[in-house]
Amino acid sequence: MSGAADAGTGGEKTDVVVIGSGFGGAIAAYHLAAGGAKVVVLERGPWVASDEFDHDFLLGSSYTRIFDFVVGDGMSVLGGNCVGGGSVVYFAAMPRAPRFTFERTGSIGRRMWPAAITRDSLDPWYDRVAEALPIIKQDWNDVTYSGGLFAAACAHAGRTANPAPAAIDRERCTNCNWMMSGCRFDAKRSLLLNYLPAAVAHGARIRPLHEVQHLSRTDDGGYRVHYNVIDDEDYRVTVGGGALDARLVVVAAGAGATPVILQRSEGALGPMPPAVGRYFSGNGERLNTAVFDEEKIRTVLGLDRGGEAYAASQIGKGPCVTNWDRLDPALPEYSRFTLEQLYFPPGFGTILAQVPGADGRPVWFGPEKKEMLSRWQSWLTVFTMSEDDNEGVFGPPPPTGNATRISQQMLGRGPLRYAPTANTVRGWAESDAEVKDILERDGLARVLPWTNDLVGAYTVHPLASCRIGDDPATSALDDRHELRGHPGIFVTDGSAVPGALTVNPAFTIAALAERAVPAIVAAARERGVDVRYGAPAPDGATSARRAAMPLVPGAVRG
């Protein structure tokens, strides 16, 4: 019966189950465990150690094991699939969202963000994350050849460029440019180096290859988390399963999986808020590939690295230089965006790069593409993050997991439908024109923009599929991240972010998770869990904690 307690036999019991180990899950797990709660983290992907991150593209390597690439209808989503989640595969760029982002109305005609959250109110929580990872302010000595090239092209076009803040250890970074595949040198500050080991040190148990299917209620008012155990080689194969009872659940499986779990739980829990699985945002993302003329780089920009102008796309790290000229609050909505230089390894770059064929339509194969690939060291990839209209909608869940898996690892077909509105398309066109104006001046490069003609849009930063807000009709969660109508279930991953941020979202997701923890602790205490709030940063630092504590009404301090 809908909403009834689960009649099945309960198994192991714990205080809190955290679903997912990315930023939203790891931060909650650490604070709850450090506060004295018994915490179990269920992670769909494998636990890969630093020395297991491979610098190749072979099937079965870390490259295919730690990614989740889900093809939807009009939108494909690339995310992490491992302990540490997206933090293992992200590029470590960590800007704060601009102030105007929090005032956006988007397609709903009213402020999307809860009234309680502004950039100023979120800053102390940003500070906590910055202290925990930590995050550095890169300078021009940190900039790679590709970053320098982008900065020089921006200056030549009368634009500005800035080194991006990043969660990178300068001393450990070898400029190998494989950071998207997990950092084997521990230079990229993923959650494997801070929140997760600290959570384990406080007693949290992390269980990889545990894919949560749905939630149900227990007779004592708690929740039962039902999971499958998947094979560590072929993710299509289930090798076991079970259930775990908890007094409180934190769902942080990612914006492409969290709504699927909750939708599949309706039969046992009762109706979900109408915004579950709606208002998905791809963070307004767009890709342009520029193929540079080496002689023009030398003669127009005056760049030379010892006999070569550039031809160095593969040397360095991920995004390190950004153009923020269009992050102007005076501009109308959908006209604001970041342009960010980044590096996709050749495997992804080859797939993503498009070239006009003889009829002008984009092609992935043929003589035009072959000629382009021969010059891959002279590529520059420019990534747009803009304002979209939250157009994505999740259809009925697949039988298991968040997608129907097509291959042994990495690739699946998901229930997401995405049809960009005129607002979103106009924003993409403006950003494409800006990239073209910067990079094609004086014949520097030929810019090849992404098109949606054949495979649709894509995102590496999925957001907003279970978002926070003040309006129950358009937000699945209240401003404390609790699921409406289902007390004791909280959502803390990217799905909780109300909409596109115009910048890399990891820092904002993490800050929101930090902000959500006091309410989660209070709810856990109301449900009989002996837990306190007030743990320092994972490395023991306390300055940001002291700054944030006055913002926690009635917090129980340890």
Coordinates of C-alpha atoms in Angstrom, one line a residue:
M1 CA 0.0 0.0 0.0
S2 CA 1.3 3.5 -0.9
G3 CA 3.0 5.1 2.1
A4 CA 2.9 2.0 4.3
A5 CA 5.8 0.6 6.2
D6 CA 7.8 -2.0 4.4
A7 CA 6.7 -5.5 5.2
G8 CA 10.0 -7.0 4.3
T9 CA 12.5 -8.2 6.8
G10 CA 14.9 -5.5 8.0
G11 CA 18.5 -6.2 8.2
E12 CA 21.4 -4.2 9.5
K13 CA 20.5 -1.0 11.4
T14 CA 22.4 2.2 11.6
D15 CA 21.7 5.8 12.5
V16 CA 22.2 7.5 9.1
V17 CA 22.5 6.1 5.6
V18 CA 24.2 8.5 3.1
I19 CA 23.6 7.6 -0.5
G20 CA 26.6 8.7 -2.6
S21 CA 30.1 9.9 -1.7
G22 CA 30.5 13.1 -3.8
F23 CA 30.6 16.5 -2.3
G24 CA 27.0 16.3 -0.9
G25 CA 27.5 12.9 0.6
A26 CA 31.0 13.1 1.9
I27 CA 30.5 16.4 3.7
A28 CA 27.3 15.1 5.4
A29 CA 29.0 11.8 6.3
Y30 CA 32.0 13.5 7.9
H31 CA 30.0 15.9 10.1
L32 CA 27.5 13.2 11.2
A33 CA 30.2 10.7 12.0
A34 CA 32.4 13.3 13.7
G35 CA 29.3 14.3 15.8
G36 CA 28.9 10.7 17.1
A37 CA 26.3 9.2 14.7
K38 CA 26.7 5.7 13.2
V39 CA 27.0 6.4 9.5
V40 CA 27.0 4.1 6.5
V41 CA 27.8 5.5 3.0
L42 CA 26.5 3.5 0.1
E43 CA 28.3 4.3 -3.2
R44 CA 27.4 2.9 -6.6
G45 CA 30.9 3.0 -8.0
P46 CA 34.2 1.3 -7.1
W47 CA 36.8 2.5 -4.5
V48 CA 39.9 3.4 -6.6
A49 CA 43.2 4.2 -4.9
S50 CA 45.5 6.9 -6.2
D51 CA 48.0 4.5 -7.6
E52 CA 45.2 2.7 -9.6
F53 CA 44.3 5.8 -11.7
D54 CA 45.4 4.9 -15.2
H55 CA 46.8 7.2 -17.9
D56 CA 45.2 5.3 -20.7
F57 CA 41.8 4.8 -22.3
L58 CA 41.6 1.0 -22.1
L59 CA 38.3 -0.7 -21.3
G60 CA 38.4 -1.8 -17.7
S61 CA 40.9 0.9 -16.7
S62 CA 40.0 3.6 -14.2
Y63 CA 39.0 5.8 -17.2
T64 CA 35.9 3.6 -17.9
R65 CA 35.4 2.4 -14.3
I66 CA 35.0 5.8 -12.6
F67 CA 32.8 7.6 -15.1
D68 CA 29.0 7.4 -15.6
F69 CA 28.0 8.6 -19.0
V70 CA 24.2 8.6 -19.5
V71 CA 22.6 9.4 -22.8
G72 CA 19.1 10.9 -22.5
D73 CA 16.7 12.3 -25.0
G74 CA 18.2 15.6 -26.0
M75 CA 20.8 15.7 -23.2
S76 CA 23.8 13.5 -22.1
V77 CA 25.2 13.6 -18.6
L78 CA 28.8 12.8 -17.7
G79 CA 29.5 12.3 -14.0
G80 CA 31.6 10.4 -11.5
N81 CA 30.9 6.8 -10.6
C82 CA 33.3 6.0 -7.7
V83 CA 34.0 6.7 -4.1
G84 CA 34.6 10.4 -4.0
G85 CA 32.1 10.9 -6.8
G86 CA 32.5 13.9 -9.1
S87 CA 35.4 15.2 -7.0
V88 CA 37.6 12.4 -8.5
V89 CA 36.9 13.3 -12.1
Y90 CA 36.4 17.1 -11.8
F91 CA 38.9 19.7 -13.0
A92 CA 39.2 21.2 -9.5
A93 CA 38.1 24.7 -10.6
M94 CA 36.4 26.2 -7.6
P95 CA 34.9 29.7 -8.2
R96 CA 32.1 31.1 -6.0
A97 CA 28.8 31.7 -7.8
P98 CA 28.2 35.4 -8.6
R99 CA 25.7 37.3 -6.5
F100 CA 23.2 37.8 -9.4
T101 CA 22.9 34.0 -9.6
F102 CA 21.0 33.9 -6.3
E103 CA 18.4 36.5 -7.6
R104 CA 17.6 34.6 -10.8
T105 CA 13.9 34.0 -11.7
G106 CA 14.5 31.7 -14.7
S107 CA 11.3 30.2 -16.2
I108 CA 9.2 30.3 -13.1
G109 CA 8.8 34.1 -12.9
R110 CA 9.9 34.3 -9.3
R111 CA 13.2 34.1 -7.4
M112 CA 14.3 30.4 -7.6
W113 CA 16.5 30.4 -4.5
P114 CA 15.1 30.3 -1.0
A115 CA 14.9 33.7 0.6
A116 CA 17.2 32.5 3.3
I117 CA 20.1 32.0 0.9
T118 CA 22.1 34.8 -0.7
R119 CA 25.7 35.0 -1.8
D120 CA 26.5 36.9 1.4
S121 CA 24.7 34.3 3.6
L122 CA 26.5 31.4 1.8
D123 CA 30.0 33.0 2.0
P124 CA 30.8 31.6 5.5
W125 CA 30.0 28.1 4.2
Y126 CA 32.2 28.6 1.2
D127 CA 34.9 29.5 3.6
R128 CA 34.5 26.3 5.5
V129 CA 35.0 24.3 2.3
A130 CA 37.9 26.4 1.2
E131 CA 39.6 25.7 4.5
A132 CA 38.9 21.9 4.3
L133 CA 40.2 21.1 0.9
P134 CA 41.9 23.7 0.7
I135 CA 41.5 26.0 -2.3
I136 CA 44.2 28.1 -3.7
K137 CA 44.2 31.3 -5.8
Q138 CA 46.3 30.4 -8.8
D139 CA 48.6 33.1 -10.3
W140 CA 50.1 33.4 -13.8
N141 CA 53.0 31.2 -12.8
D142 CA 50.5 28.4 -12.4
V143 CA 49.1 28.9 -15.9
T144 CA 49.7 26.2 -18.6
Y145 CA 50.6 26.8 -22.2
S146 CA 46.9 26.5 -23.2
G147 CA 45.9 28.8 -20.4
G148 CA 48.4 31.4 -21.6
L149 CA 47.3 31.1 -25.1
F150 CA 43.7 31.7 -24.1
A151 CA 44.7 34.7 -22.0
A152 CA 46.8 36.2 -24.8
A153 CA 43.9 35.8 -27.3
C154 CA 41.5 37.4 -24.8
A155 CA 43.9 40.4 -24.4
H156 CA 44.3 40.7 -28.1
A157 CA 40.5 40.9 -28.5
G158 CA 40.2 43.5 -25.7
R159 CA 38.9 41.1 -23.1
T160 CA 40.1 40.1 -19.7
A161 CA 41.3 36.7 -18.4
N162 CA 41.9 35.4 -14.9
P163 CA 43.6 32.3 -13.4
A164 CA 40.8 30.2 -11.9
P165 CA 40.8 29.4 -8.1
A166 CA 41.5 25.7 -7.8
A167 CA 41.7 22.8 -5.3
I168 CA 45.2 21.8 -6.4
D169 CA 48.4 21.2 -4.5
R170 CA 51.0 23.1 -6.5
E171 CA 53.9 21.1 -5.1
R172 CA 52.4 17.8 -6.1
C173 CA 51.1 18.7 -9.6
T174 CA 53.2 17.3 -12.4
N175 CA 51.2 19.0 -15.2
C176 CA 50.4 15.6 -16.7
N177 CA 46.9 16.8 -17.7
W178 CA 45.2 13.5 -16.8
M179 CA 43.4 15.0 -13.8
M180 CA 40.0 14.3 -15.4
S181 CA 40.8 10.6 -14.9
G182 CA 41.6 10.8 -11.2
C183 CA 44.9 12.2 -9.9
R184 CA 47.5 9.5 -9.2
F185 CA 49.8 12.1 -7.6
D186 CA 47.2 13.3 -5.0
A187 CA 47.7 16.8 -6.4
K188 CA 44.0 17.3 -7.1
R189 CA 42.2 17.7 -3.8
S190 CA 39.4 15.3 -4.2
L191 CA 37.3 14.1 -1.3
L192 CA 39.5 11.0 -1.1
L193 CA 42.0 13.2 0.7
N194 CA 39.9 15.1 3.2
Y195 CA 36.2 14.6 4.1
L196 CA 36.0 10.9 3.3
P197 CA 39.1 9.7 5.3
A198 CA 38.1 11.9 8.1
A199 CA 34.6 10.4 8.1
V200 CA 36.2 6.9 8.2
A201 CA 38.4 7.9 11.0
H202 CA 35.3 8.8 13.0
G203 CA 33.7 5.4 12.3
A204 CA 31.8 5.9 9.1
R205 CA 31.7 2.8 6.9
I206 CA 31.9 3.3 3.1
R207 CA 30.5 0.5 0.9
P208 CA 31.4 0.7 -2.8
L209 CA 29.5 -1.0 -5.6
H210 CA 26.3 -0.7 -3.6
E211 CA 23.6 0.8 -5.9
V212 CA 20.6 2.1 -4.1
Q213 CA 17.3 1.2 -5.7
H214 CA 14.6 2.7 -3.5
L215 CA 13.5 3.7 0.0
S216 CA 10.7 2.4 2.1
R217 CA 9.5 3.1 5.7
T218 CA 10.1 1.0 8.7
D219 CA 7.6 0.3 11.5
D220 CA 9.4 2.6 13.9
G221 CA 9.2 5.7 11.7
G222 CA 12.7 5.3 10.1
Y223 CA 13.6 4.3 6.6
R224 CA 14.8 1.2 4.8
V225 CA 17.3 1.6 2.1
H226 CA 17.2 -1.1 -0.6
Y227 CA 20.3 -1.8 -2.6
N228 CA 21.9 -4.1 -5.2
V229 CA 25.6 -5.0 -5.1
I230 CA 27.0 -4.8 -8.5
D231 CA 29.9 -6.7 -10.1
D232 CA 33.2 -4.8 -10.0
E233 CA 34.0 -5.7 -13.6
D234 CA 30.6 -5.6 -15.4
Y235 CA 28.3 -3.1 -13.9
R236 CA 25.3 -4.7 -15.7
V237 CA 25.7 -7.7 -13.4
T238 CA 24.1 -7.8 -9.9
V239 CA 25.9 -10.1 -7.4
G240 CA 23.8 -9.5 -4.4
G241 CA 21.5 -7.1 -2.6
G242 CA 20.0 -6.2 0.7
A243 CA 18.5 -3.5 2.9
L244 CA 19.7 -1.2 5.6
D245 CA 17.5 0.4 8.2
A246 CA 18.3 4.0 9.3
R247 CA 16.6 6.7 11.3
L248 CA 17.5 9.3 8.7
V249 CA 18.7 9.2 5.1
V250 CA 20.8 11.7 3.2
V251 CA 20.4 11.3 -0.6
A252 CA 23.4 12.5 -2.5
A253 CA 23.6 10.2 -5.6
G254 CA 23.9 13.1 -8.1
A255 CA 21.4 15.1 -10.1
G256 CA 21.1 12.3 -12.6
A257 CA 20.4 9.6 -10.0
T258 CA 18.8 11.2 -6.9
P259 CA 15.5 11.9 -8.6
V260 CA 15.4 8.4 -10.1
I261 CA 15.8 6.8 -6.6
L262 CA 13.0 9.0 -5.2
Q263 CA 10.7 8.4 -8.1
R264 CA 11.1 4.7 -7.7
S265 CA 10.4 5.1 -4.0
E266 CA 6.9 6.5 -4.5
G267 CA 5.2 3.1 -4.4
A268 CA 6.5 2.6 -0.9
L269 CA 6.7 6.1 0.5
G270 CA 3.8 7.8 -1.2
P271 CA 3.7 10.7 -3.6
M272 CA 6.8 12.7 -4.1
P273 CA 6.8 16.5 -4.4
P274 CA 5.9 17.5 -8.0
A275 CA 9.4 19.0 -8.5
V276 CA 11.2 15.7 -8.0
G277 CA 12.7 14.9 -11.4
R278 CA 11.7 18.2 -13.0
Y279 CA 13.5 21.5 -13.6
F280 CA 16.8 19.7 -14.4
S281 CA 19.6 22.1 -15.5
G282 CA 22.7 21.3 -17.5
N283 CA 24.3 24.5 -16.1
G284 CA 23.9 26.0 -19.5
E285 CA 26.9 24.2 -20.8
R286 CA 28.4 24.5 -24.3
L287 CA 31.6 23.5 -26.0
N288 CA 33.7 25.2 -28.7
T289 CA 36.8 23.7 -30.2
A290 CA 39.3 26.1 -31.8
V291 CA 42.1 24.8 -34.1
F292 CA 44.9 27.3 -34.0
D293 CA 47.3 28.5 -36.8
E294 CA 50.7 28.1 -35.2
E295 CA 52.2 30.8 -37.4
K296 CA 49.5 33.2 -36.4
I297 CA 50.1 32.5 -32.7
R298 CA 53.7 33.5 -33.3
T299 CA 53.1 36.6 -35.4
V300 CA 49.9 37.9 -34.0
L301 CA 50.2 37.0 -30.3
G302 CA 54.0 36.9 -30.1
L303 CA 54.1 33.6 -28.4
D304 CA 57.0 31.2 -28.7
R305 CA 58.0 28.3 -26.5
G306 CA 61.4 27.6 -28.0
G307 CA 60.9 26.9 -31.7
E308 CA 57.2 26.3 -31.5
A309 CA 54.4 28.7 -31.0
Y310 CA 52.0 26.4 -29.1
A311 CA 51.4 22.8 -30.1
A312 CA 51.1 22.0 -26.4
S313 CA 47.4 21.2 -25.7
Q314 CA 48.4 18.1 -23.7
I315 CA 50.8 19.8 -21.3
G316 CA 49.4 21.2 -18.1
K317 CA 46.2 20.7 -16.1
G318 CA 42.5 21.2 -16.6
P319 CA 40.9 24.6 -16.6
C320 CA 43.2 27.3 -15.4
V321 CA 42.2 30.5 -17.2
T322 CA 38.7 32.0 -17.4
N323 CA 37.0 35.0 -19.0
W324 CA 34.4 36.5 -16.7
D325 CA 33.6 39.6 -18.7
R326 CA 30.0 38.5 -19.2
L327 CA 29.3 37.9 -15.6
D328 CA 27.8 41.4 -15.4
P329 CA 24.7 41.8 -13.2
A330 CA 23.6 44.6 -15.5
L331 CA 23.2 42.2 -18.4
P332 CA 19.8 40.6 -19.0
E333 CA 19.2 37.0 -17.8
Y334 CA 20.4 34.4 -20.3
S335 CA 23.2 36.8 -21.6
R336 CA 25.6 36.1 -18.7
F337 CA 28.2 33.3 -19.0
T338 CA 31.7 32.2 -18.2
L339 CA 34.2 31.2 -20.9
E340 CA 36.7 28.7 -19.5
Q341 CA 39.7 27.2 -21.2
L342 CA 39.9 23.5 -20.4
Y343 CA 41.5 20.3 -21.7
F344 CA 39.7 17.1 -22.6
P345 CA 42.1 14.2 -23.1
P346 CA 42.3 13.0 -26.7
G347 CA 39.8 10.2 -26.1
F348 CA 37.0 12.6 -25.1
G349 CA 38.3 15.4 -27.3
T350 CA 38.1 13.2 -30.4
I351 CA 34.5 12.3 -29.6
L352 CA 33.4 15.8 -28.7
A353 CA 35.1 17.8 -31.4
Q354 CA 32.9 18.4 -34.4
V355 CA 33.9 19.8 -37.8
P356 CA 31.6 21.0 -40.6
G357 CA 31.4 18.6 -43.5
A358 CA 31.1 19.5 -47.2
D359 CA 27.4 20.4 -46.7
G360 CA 28.2 22.5 -43.6
R361 CA 26.6 20.0 -41.2
P362 CA 28.7 18.7 -38.3
V363 CA 30.5 15.4 -38.8
W364 CA 32.5 13.1 -36.5
F365 CA 34.2 11.1 -39.3
G366 CA 35.6 11.6 -42.7
P367 CA 38.5 13.5 -44.3
E368 CA 37.6 16.8 -42.6
K369 CA 37.7 15.2 -39.2
K370 CA 40.9 13.3 -40.0
E371 CA 42.6 16.5 -41.0
M372 CA 41.4 18.2 -37.8
L373 CA 42.6 15.3 -35.6
S374 CA 46.1 15.5 -37.2
R375 CA 46.4 18.9 -35.5
W376 CA 45.1 18.0 -32.1
Q377 CA 48.1 19.5 -30.3
S378 CA 47.0 22.9 -31.6
W379 CA 43.5 22.6 -30.2
L380 CA 42.0 24.9 -27.6
T381 CA 38.8 23.9 -26.0
V382 CA 36.6 26.7 -24.6
F383 CA 33.8 25.7 -22.2
T384 CA 30.7 27.9 -21.7
M385 CA 28.6 27.9 -18.5
S386 CA 25.5 30.0 -19.0
E387 CA 21.9 30.4 -17.8
D388 CA 19.4 27.9 -19.0
D389 CA 15.7 27.4 -18.4
N390 CA 15.7 24.3 -16.2
E391 CA 14.1 22.4 -19.1
G392 CA 15.0 18.8 -18.2
V393 CA 12.4 16.3 -17.0
F394 CA 12.9 12.7 -15.8
G395 CA 10.5 10.1 -17.2
P396 CA 9.7 6.8 -15.5
P397 CA 12.7 5.1 -13.8
P398 CA 14.4 2.2 -15.5
P399 CA 14.1 -1.2 -13.8
T400 CA 17.3 -0.7 -11.8
G401 CA 19.8 2.0 -11.2
N402 CA 19.7 5.4 -12.8
A403 CA 20.0 4.2 -16.4
T404 CA 19.8 1.1 -18.6
R405 CA 23.4 0.1 -19.0
I406 CA 24.5 -0.4 -22.6
S407 CA 28.1 -1.5 -22.0
Q408 CA 30.1 -3.3 -19.3
Q409 CA 31.1 0.1 -17.8
M410 CA 30.4 3.8 -18.1
L411 CA 27.7 4.0 -20.8
G412 CA 23.9 3.9 -20.2
R413 CA 20.6 5.1 -21.6
G414 CA 18.7 7.2 -19.1
P415 CA 15.1 8.6 -18.7
L416 CA 16.1 12.3 -19.0
R417 CA 14.3 14.4 -21.6
Y418 CA 15.7 17.8 -22.6
A419 CA 14.4 20.3 -25.2
P420 CA 16.2 23.7 -24.9
T421 CA 14.0 26.8 -24.9
A422 CA 14.5 29.9 -27.0
N423 CA 16.1 31.6 -23.9
T424 CA 18.7 28.8 -23.5
V425 CA 19.4 28.6 -27.3
R426 CA 19.9 32.4 -27.4
G427 CA 22.3 32.3 -24.6
W428 CA 24.4 29.6 -26.3
A429 CA 24.4 31.6 -29.5
E430 CA 25.7 34.7 -27.7
S431 CA 28.5 32.7 -26.0
D432 CA 29.4 31.0 -29.4
A433 CA 29.6 34.5 -31.0
E434 CA 31.8 35.7 -28.2
V435 CA 34.2 32.7 -28.5
K436 CA 34.4 33.2 -32.2
D437 CA 35.1 36.9 -31.9
I438 CA 37.9 36.3 -29.5
L439 CA 39.7 33.4 -31.1
E440 CA 39.2 34.1 -34.8
R441 CA 40.6 37.6 -34.8
D442 CA 43.3 38.1 -37.4
G443 CA 43.1 34.5 -38.5
L444 CA 44.3 33.1 -35.1
A445 CA 42.0 30.0 -35.2
R446 CA 39.0 28.3 -36.7
V447 CA 36.3 27.9 -34.1
L448 CA 34.1 24.8 -34.4
P449 CA 31.0 25.1 -32.1
W450 CA 29.2 22.2 -30.6
T451 CA 25.8 21.5 -32.2
N452 CA 22.9 19.6 -30.9
D453 CA 21.8 18.3 -34.3
L454 CA 22.9 14.7 -33.8
V455 CA 23.4 13.9 -30.2
G456 CA 21.8 16.8 -28.3
A457 CA 23.2 18.9 -25.5
Y458 CA 25.5 17.6 -22.8
T459 CA 26.6 18.5 -19.3
V460 CA 29.3 17.6 -16.9
H461 CA 27.6 19.6 -14.1
P462 CA 24.0 18.4 -13.8
L463 CA 21.9 20.4 -11.3
A464 CA 18.5 21.1 -10.0
S465 CA 16.5 17.9 -10.4
C466 CA 15.4 18.0 -6.7
R467 CA 15.9 21.6 -5.9
I468 CA 15.6 23.7 -2.8
G469 CA 13.2 26.7 -2.7
D470 CA 10.3 28.4 -1.0
D471 CA 7.6 27.5 -3.4
P472 CA 6.4 23.9 -2.9
A473 CA 5.1 23.8 -6.5
T474 CA 8.5 24.3 -8.0
S475 CA 10.9 23.0 -5.4
A476 CA 11.3 19.5 -4.0
L477 CA 13.1 20.5 -0.9
D478 CA 12.7 23.3 1.7
D479 CA 15.5 25.6 2.5
R480 CA 17.0 23.1 5.0
H481 CA 17.3 20.5 2.2
E482 CA 14.5 18.2 3.7
L483 CA 12.3 16.4 1.1
R484 CA 8.8 17.9 1.3
G485 CA 6.3 15.5 2.8
H486 CA 8.9 13.0 3.9
P487 CA 10.6 14.1 7.1
G488 CA 14.0 12.6 7.8
I489 CA 15.0 12.4 4.1
F490 CA 17.5 15.1 3.1
V491 CA 19.1 15.8 -0.3
T492 CA 22.5 17.5 -0.4
D493 CA 24.0 17.0 -3.9
G494 CA 23.9 19.0 -7.1
S495 CA 20.2 18.1 -7.6
A496 CA 19.4 20.6 -4.7
V497 CA 21.0 23.6 -6.5
P498 CA 18.0 25.6 -7.9
G499 CA 19.5 26.4 -11.3
A500 CA 22.5 27.1 -13.5
L501 CA 25.3 29.0 -11.8
T502 CA 27.3 30.4 -14.8
V503 CA 30.4 28.9 -13.1
N504 CA 31.7 25.5 -12.1
P505 CA 29.3 24.3 -9.4
A506 CA 31.4 22.1 -7.1
F507 CA 32.2 24.8 -4.6
T508 CA 28.6 25.9 -4.4
I509 CA 27.3 22.3 -4.0
A510 CA 29.9 21.8 -1.2
A511 CA 29.0 25.1 0.5
L512 CA 25.3 24.2 0.5
A513 CA 26.0 20.8 1.9
E514 CA 28.0 22.4 4.8
R515 CA 25.1 24.7 5.3
A516 CA 22.6 21.8 5.4
V517 CA 24.4 19.8 8.1
P518 CA 23.1 21.7 11.2
A519 CA 19.5 21.0 10.1
I520 CA 20.3 17.4 9.4
V521 CA 21.9 17.1 12.8
A522 CA 18.9 18.7 14.5
A523 CA 16.5 16.3 12.6
A524 CA 18.6 13.3 13.6
R525 CA 18.5 14.3 17.2
E526 CA 14.7 14.6 17.0
R527 CA 14.7 11.1 15.7
G528 CA 16.7 9.8 18.7
V529 CA 20.2 9.9 17.3
D530 CA 22.9 11.0 19.8
V531 CA 24.8 13.4 17.5
R532 CA 26.3 16.8 17.9
Y533 CA 27.2 19.6 15.4
G534 CA 30.5 21.5 15.5
A535 CA 33.3 19.4 14.1
P536 CA 36.3 21.3 12.7
A537 CA 37.5 21.1 9.1
P538 CA 38.8 17.6 8.3
D539 CA 42.4 18.7 8.9
G540 CA 41.5 20.1 12.3
A541 CA 41.3 23.8 11.3
T542 CA 38.6 25.9 13.1
S543 CA 38.7 29.5 11.9
A544 CA 36.0 29.0 9.3
R545 CA 33.9 27.0 11.8
R546 CA 34.0 29.9 14.2
A547 CA 32.8 32.2 11.4
A548 CA 29.9 30.0 10.5
M549 CA 28.7 29.0 13.9
P550 CA 26.8 32.2 14.6
L551 CA 24.6 31.3 11.6
V552 CA 23.4 28.1 13.2
P553 CA 20.4 28.8 15.4
G554 CA 20.2 26.5 18.3
A555 CA 23.1 24.4 17.2
V556 CA 24.2 21.6 19.5
R557 CA 27.9 22.2 19.9
G558 CA 30.3 19.5 20.8

